[in-house]
Amino acid sequence: MKEWYDAIKEAQSVEKLEEIRISVFGKKGVLAAEFAKMKSAPNDQKAQIAKDLNTHKSSLMNEFTARKITLQTLQLQEAMKAESIDVSLFTSKSQAGALHPVMETMDRIVEYFTAMNFAVKTGNMVEDDFNNFEALNLPKYHPARDMQDTFYFKDEMLLRTHTSPVQIRTMMNTKPPIRMIAPGAVFRRDYDLTHTPMFHQVEGLLVDDEGKVSFANLKYILEDFLKYMFGDIEVRFRPSFFPFTEPSAEVDISCVFCKGEGCRVCSHTGWLEVLGCGIVDPNVFKAVKYKNVSGYAFGLGVERFAMLIHQIGDLRSLFEGDIKLLEQFQ
Ligand code: DAH
């Protein structure tokens, strides 16, 4: 028996100990064999043999249990050492997502106008000639169509060149008064430093009874809006031309880079053009069969706003998806 006590004490692993357990306590183990032998022992010795065997059995079991606990503890300690985590170590920086500056700018624009009670409307990116041009007082062969190089499909369908067709769609299926903005992507055949074939605009339209909407109303809201977007700036209105508005104006803000002093970005004028606007042309109302109404409209390019707000120099960098650039807007 002594060898088995030694074997248990010297077992170096839980697996080895398990083998020993089977050899000692198993059905075919040493103890079972000893008990079997007892049957052929003289009757008067049987009781003593059984007593001795049972004493060994329980002491061996105690040894076994003690050794098992020791080995398991050692095994656990070793595993913990191997798997330990140093929480004070530096890790690689985790990457959090962020809104693209164009979307963030669009959200701010929408935030201003929804607070001013303008509803947000979306139209279709694939438009027809009527909504994109005709109803906006741009009949076929009108020279102003050349201002917007168009991607055409078959059957006079096209990719909208501006968000102004959403005005038409909204007026065609709603009665006045109207107070809406239309944010969205637009498409033109253009690609250089300052133009990309896809960009974003926000269109605005307000329509009410005849005589109720004036250029002064338009001027007030656009000035307030531009100060909300750019902070402490000057705003000026310059007479201009758009087929869908009469009179029309382009709106400038004092240069955000040089504060109006004159720099390369503002071509030394001190001013930056940021949007177009005007009083809705009667021909537009005629096209949507509106009578006895007046209104104003405006349109702006979101990328331009984003570039001026974040002082980004190259329009194309907004579309390259360069993580190094985008990370700066978290
Ligand atoms: N649709 C014009 C463009 O894409 C922007 C614009 C100018 C919209 C004046 C208007 C407006 O509603 O009144 O260049």
Coordinates of C-alpha atoms and ligand atoms in Angstrom, one line a residue:
M1 CA 0.0 0.0 0.0
K2 CA 2.8 2.4 0.8
E3 CA 3.7 2.8 -2.9
W4 CA 0.2 4.1 -3.5
Y5 CA 0.4 6.7 -0.8
D6 CA 3.7 7.8 -2.3
A7 CA 2.2 7.8 -5.8
I8 CA -0.6 10.1 -4.7
K9 CA 1.8 12.4 -2.8
E10 CA 4.1 12.6 -5.8
A11 CA 1.6 13.1 -8.5
Q12 CA 2.5 16.2 -10.5
S13 CA -0.6 17.0 -12.3
V14 CA -4.4 16.7 -12.0
E15 CA -4.4 14.3 -14.9
K16 CA -1.8 12.0 -13.4
L17 CA -3.7 12.0 -10.1
E18 CA -6.8 11.0 -11.9
E19 CA -5.0 8.0 -13.4
I20 CA -3.9 7.0 -9.9
R21 CA -7.4 7.4 -8.6
I22 CA -8.6 4.9 -11.2
S23 CA -5.8 2.4 -10.4
V24 CA -6.5 2.6 -6.6
F25 CA -10.3 3.1 -6.2
G26 CA -11.6 1.9 -9.6
K27 CA -13.6 -1.3 -10.2
K28 CA -10.4 -3.0 -11.3
G29 CA -8.2 -1.1 -9.0
V30 CA -5.9 -2.3 -6.2
L31 CA -8.4 -1.9 -3.4
A32 CA -11.1 -3.9 -5.3
A33 CA -8.4 -6.6 -5.8
E34 CA -7.5 -6.6 -2.1
F35 CA -11.2 -6.9 -1.1
A36 CA -11.6 -9.8 -3.6
K37 CA -8.6 -11.6 -2.1
M38 CA -10.2 -11.3 1.3
K39 CA -12.9 -13.8 0.3
S40 CA -10.3 -16.6 0.2
A41 CA -8.8 -15.7 3.6
P42 CA -9.5 -17.8 6.7
N43 CA -12.8 -16.8 8.2
D44 CA -11.4 -15.6 11.5
Q45 CA -9.1 -13.1 9.8
K46 CA -11.7 -11.6 7.4
A47 CA -13.0 -9.1 9.8
Q48 CA -9.5 -7.7 10.6
I49 CA -8.5 -7.6 6.9
A50 CA -11.7 -5.8 6.1
K51 CA -11.1 -3.3 8.9
D52 CA -7.5 -2.7 7.7
L53 CA -8.5 -2.3 4.1
N54 CA -11.3 0.2 5.0
T55 CA -8.8 2.2 7.1
H56 CA -6.4 2.3 4.1
K57 CA -9.3 3.1 1.8
S58 CA -10.3 6.2 3.8
S59 CA -6.7 7.4 4.4
L60 CA -5.9 7.0 0.7
M61 CA -9.1 8.9 -0.1
N62 CA -8.0 11.7 2.3
E63 CA -4.5 11.8 0.7
F64 CA -6.1 11.9 -2.7
T65 CA -8.5 14.8 -1.9
A66 CA -5.7 16.8 -0.3
R67 CA -3.4 16.3 -3.3
K68 CA -6.2 17.1 -5.7
I69 CA -6.9 20.4 -4.0
T70 CA -3.1 21.3 -4.0
L71 CA -2.7 20.5 -7.7
Q72 CA -5.9 22.3 -8.7
T73 CA -4.7 25.4 -6.8
L74 CA -1.3 25.3 -8.5
Q75 CA -2.9 24.8 -11.9
L76 CA -5.2 27.8 -11.3
Q77 CA -2.3 30.0 -10.1
E78 CA -0.3 29.1 -13.2
A79 CA -3.3 29.9 -15.5
M80 CA -3.8 33.2 -13.8
K81 CA -0.2 34.1 -14.2
A82 CA -0.3 33.2 -17.9
E83 CA -3.5 35.0 -18.6
S84 CA -3.0 38.1 -16.5
I85 CA -4.0 41.4 -18.0
D86 CA -2.0 44.6 -17.2
V87 CA -4.7 47.2 -17.2
S88 CA -2.2 50.0 -17.0
L89 CA -0.7 49.1 -20.4
F90 CA -1.3 51.5 -23.3
T91 CA -3.7 50.2 -26.0
S92 CA -4.2 51.3 -29.6
K93 CA -6.6 54.2 -29.8
S94 CA -10.2 53.1 -30.2
Q95 CA -12.0 54.5 -33.2
A96 CA -15.3 56.3 -32.6
G97 CA -17.5 57.2 -35.6
A98 CA -18.6 60.8 -36.2
L99 CA -20.9 62.7 -38.5
H100 CA -19.3 63.7 -41.8
P101 CA -18.9 67.5 -41.8
V102 CA -21.3 67.9 -44.7
M103 CA -24.0 66.0 -42.8
E104 CA -23.3 67.9 -39.6
T105 CA -23.6 71.2 -41.4
M106 CA -26.8 70.0 -43.1
D107 CA -28.2 69.0 -39.7
R108 CA -27.4 72.5 -38.3
I109 CA -29.2 74.2 -41.2
V110 CA -32.2 71.9 -40.8
E111 CA -32.2 72.6 -37.1
Y112 CA -32.4 76.4 -37.7
F113 CA -35.3 76.2 -40.1
T114 CA -37.3 73.6 -38.3
A115 CA -37.0 75.8 -35.2
M116 CA -38.5 78.6 -37.5
N117 CA -41.4 76.3 -38.3
F118 CA -40.3 75.2 -41.8
A119 CA -41.3 71.7 -42.7
V120 CA -38.6 69.4 -44.2
K121 CA -39.5 68.0 -47.6
T122 CA -37.6 65.5 -49.8
G123 CA -38.2 65.0 -53.5
N124 CA -36.7 62.6 -56.0
M125 CA -33.1 62.5 -57.2
V126 CA -34.3 61.2 -60.5
E127 CA -36.5 64.0 -61.8
D128 CA -38.4 65.0 -64.9
D129 CA -37.8 68.0 -67.1
F130 CA -41.0 69.7 -65.8
N131 CA -40.1 69.8 -62.1
N132 CA -36.4 70.5 -62.6
F133 CA -36.6 73.1 -65.3
E134 CA -40.0 73.9 -67.0
A135 CA -42.1 74.7 -63.9
L136 CA -39.2 76.8 -62.6
N137 CA -39.5 79.2 -65.5
L138 CA -36.7 77.5 -67.4
P139 CA -38.4 76.6 -70.7
K140 CA -36.6 74.5 -73.3
Y141 CA -33.7 76.3 -75.0
H142 CA -33.8 79.0 -72.2
P143 CA -30.1 80.1 -72.0
A144 CA -30.2 79.8 -68.2
R145 CA -30.3 76.0 -68.6
D146 CA -26.7 76.2 -69.5
M147 CA -25.9 77.3 -65.9
Q148 CA -26.5 73.8 -64.9
D149 CA -24.8 71.0 -66.8
T150 CA -27.3 68.1 -66.6
F151 CA -27.0 64.3 -66.5
Y152 CA -29.8 63.0 -68.7
F153 CA -31.6 59.7 -68.9
K154 CA -34.0 58.6 -71.6
D155 CA -37.4 60.2 -72.0
E156 CA -36.6 63.6 -70.6
M157 CA -35.7 62.1 -67.2
L158 CA -32.6 63.5 -65.5
L159 CA -30.6 63.7 -62.2
R160 CA -31.9 66.8 -60.5
T161 CA -29.4 69.7 -60.8
H162 CA -30.8 71.5 -57.8
T163 CA -33.2 71.0 -54.9
S164 CA -35.6 73.6 -56.4
P165 CA -37.8 70.9 -58.0
V166 CA -38.9 70.0 -54.4
Q167 CA -40.6 73.4 -54.4
I168 CA -42.7 72.5 -57.4
R169 CA -43.5 69.0 -56.1
T170 CA -44.6 70.5 -52.8
M171 CA -46.8 73.2 -54.3
M172 CA -48.3 70.7 -56.7
N173 CA -49.7 68.6 -53.9
T174 CA -50.2 71.1 -51.1
K175 CA -52.4 74.2 -50.7
P176 CA -50.8 77.4 -49.6
P177 CA -49.5 78.6 -47.1
I178 CA -46.2 76.8 -47.4
R179 CA -43.1 77.0 -45.3
M180 CA -40.6 74.3 -46.3
I181 CA -37.0 73.5 -46.8
A182 CA -35.6 70.7 -49.0
P183 CA -32.2 69.3 -48.1
G184 CA -30.6 66.8 -50.4
A185 CA -28.1 65.6 -53.0
V186 CA -27.9 67.2 -56.4
F187 CA -25.9 66.3 -59.6
R188 CA -24.1 68.3 -62.3
R189 CA -21.6 67.4 -65.0
D190 CA -18.7 69.2 -63.4
Y191 CA -15.4 68.2 -61.8
D192 CA -12.6 70.6 -60.7
L193 CA -11.2 72.3 -57.7
T194 CA -14.5 73.8 -56.7
H195 CA -17.1 71.4 -58.3
T196 CA -18.0 67.8 -57.8
P197 CA -20.6 65.9 -59.8
M198 CA -22.6 65.3 -56.6
F199 CA -23.1 67.8 -53.9
H200 CA -25.8 68.9 -51.4
Q201 CA -28.2 71.8 -51.3
V202 CA -30.9 73.1 -49.1
E203 CA -33.7 74.9 -50.8
G204 CA -36.2 77.1 -48.9
L205 CA -39.7 78.2 -49.9
L206 CA -42.3 80.3 -48.1
V207 CA -45.7 81.0 -49.7
D208 CA -48.6 83.0 -48.3
D209 CA -51.4 85.2 -49.4
E210 CA -50.7 87.9 -52.0
G211 CA -49.0 90.9 -50.5
K212 CA -48.0 89.1 -47.3
V213 CA -44.5 88.0 -48.2
S214 CA -41.9 90.7 -48.9
F215 CA -38.2 90.9 -49.7
A216 CA -37.8 92.4 -46.2
N217 CA -39.1 89.1 -44.7
L218 CA -36.6 87.2 -46.8
K219 CA -33.8 89.5 -45.8
Y220 CA -34.6 89.2 -42.1
I221 CA -34.6 85.4 -42.0
L222 CA -31.5 84.9 -44.1
E223 CA -29.5 87.4 -42.0
D224 CA -30.6 85.7 -38.8
F225 CA -29.8 82.3 -40.3
L226 CA -26.4 83.3 -41.5
K227 CA -25.5 84.7 -38.1
Y228 CA -26.6 81.5 -36.5
M229 CA -24.3 79.5 -38.9
F230 CA -21.3 81.8 -38.9
G231 CA -21.4 83.9 -35.8
D232 CA -20.4 87.5 -35.9
I233 CA -20.4 88.4 -39.6
E234 CA -21.7 91.1 -41.9
V235 CA -24.3 90.2 -44.5
R236 CA -25.0 91.9 -47.8
F237 CA -27.5 91.3 -50.7
R238 CA -26.4 91.8 -54.3
P239 CA -28.9 92.0 -57.2
S240 CA -28.6 88.9 -59.4
F241 CA -30.6 86.7 -61.7
F242 CA -32.4 83.4 -61.3
P243 CA -35.2 82.3 -63.6
F244 CA -37.5 81.2 -60.7
T245 CA -37.2 84.5 -58.7
E246 CA -37.8 88.1 -59.5
P247 CA -36.2 90.2 -58.1
S248 CA -33.3 87.9 -57.3
A249 CA -30.3 88.4 -55.1
E250 CA -27.0 86.7 -54.2
V251 CA -26.1 86.9 -50.5
D252 CA -22.5 87.5 -49.3
I253 CA -21.1 87.3 -45.8
S254 CA -18.0 89.1 -44.7
C255 CA -15.0 86.8 -45.2
V256 CA -14.7 84.4 -42.3
F257 CA -10.9 84.0 -42.9
C258 CA -9.8 87.7 -42.9
K259 CA -12.9 89.3 -41.2
G260 CA -13.4 91.4 -44.3
E261 CA -9.8 92.7 -44.6
G262 CA -9.3 91.0 -47.9
C263 CA -7.4 87.7 -48.5
R264 CA -6.8 85.0 -51.1
V265 CA -10.0 83.0 -50.2
C266 CA -12.3 86.1 -50.8
S267 CA -10.2 87.2 -53.8
H268 CA -9.3 90.3 -51.8
T269 CA -12.9 91.5 -51.8
G270 CA -13.6 90.9 -48.1
W271 CA -16.9 89.1 -49.1
L272 CA -17.9 85.4 -49.7
E273 CA -20.9 84.5 -51.7
V274 CA -23.0 81.9 -49.8
L275 CA -26.5 81.7 -51.3
G276 CA -29.1 82.7 -53.9
C277 CA -32.6 83.9 -53.2
G278 CA -35.5 86.1 -54.4
I279 CA -39.2 86.7 -54.6
V280 CA -40.9 83.7 -56.3
D281 CA -41.5 84.5 -60.0
P282 CA -45.2 84.7 -61.0
N283 CA -44.4 82.2 -63.8
V284 CA -43.6 79.6 -61.2
F285 CA -46.9 80.1 -59.4
K286 CA -48.6 79.9 -62.8
A287 CA -46.9 76.5 -63.5
V288 CA -48.3 75.0 -60.2
K289 CA -51.7 76.8 -60.6
Y290 CA -51.4 78.9 -57.5
K291 CA -53.4 82.2 -57.6
N292 CA -53.3 85.3 -55.4
V293 CA -50.1 84.3 -53.5
S294 CA -46.7 85.7 -52.8
G295 CA -43.5 84.0 -51.7
Y296 CA -39.8 83.9 -51.3
A297 CA -37.3 81.2 -52.1
F298 CA -33.6 80.6 -51.4
G299 CA -31.0 77.9 -52.2
L300 CA -27.6 77.2 -50.8
G301 CA -24.8 74.7 -51.2
V302 CA -24.0 72.7 -48.1
E303 CA -20.4 71.8 -48.9
R304 CA -19.6 75.5 -49.3
F305 CA -21.0 76.1 -45.8
A306 CA -19.1 73.2 -44.3
M307 CA -15.9 74.4 -45.9
L308 CA -16.3 77.9 -44.6
I309 CA -17.3 76.8 -41.1
H310 CA -14.4 74.3 -40.8
Q311 CA -11.9 76.2 -42.9
I312 CA -11.4 73.4 -45.4
G313 CA -9.5 74.5 -48.5
D314 CA -10.3 71.8 -51.1
L315 CA -13.9 70.7 -51.8
R316 CA -12.7 67.3 -53.1
S317 CA -11.3 66.4 -49.7
L318 CA -14.9 66.2 -48.4
F319 CA -15.5 63.3 -50.7
E320 CA -12.3 61.3 -50.4
G321 CA -13.2 59.6 -47.1
D322 CA -9.7 60.2 -45.6
I323 CA -9.9 59.1 -42.0
K324 CA -7.2 61.6 -41.0
L325 CA -9.4 64.5 -42.1
L326 CA -12.7 63.1 -40.8
E327 CA -11.2 62.3 -37.4
Q328 CA -10.8 66.0 -36.8
F329 CA -14.6 66.4 -36.7
Q330 CA -15.4 64.0 -33.8
Ligands
DAH1 N1 -31.5 76.5 -57.6 C1 -30.3 77.5 -57.5 C2 -29.1 76.8 -57.9 O1 -29.0 75.6 -57.8 C3 -30.2 78.0 -56.1 C4 -31.3 78.9 -55.8 C5 -31.1 80.3 -56.0 C6 -32.5 78.5 -55.3 C7 -32.1 81.2 -55.8 C8 -33.6 79.4 -55.1 C9 -33.3 80.7 -55.3 O2 -34.7 79.0 -54.6 O3 -34.3 81.6 -55.0 O4 -28.1 77.4 -58.2

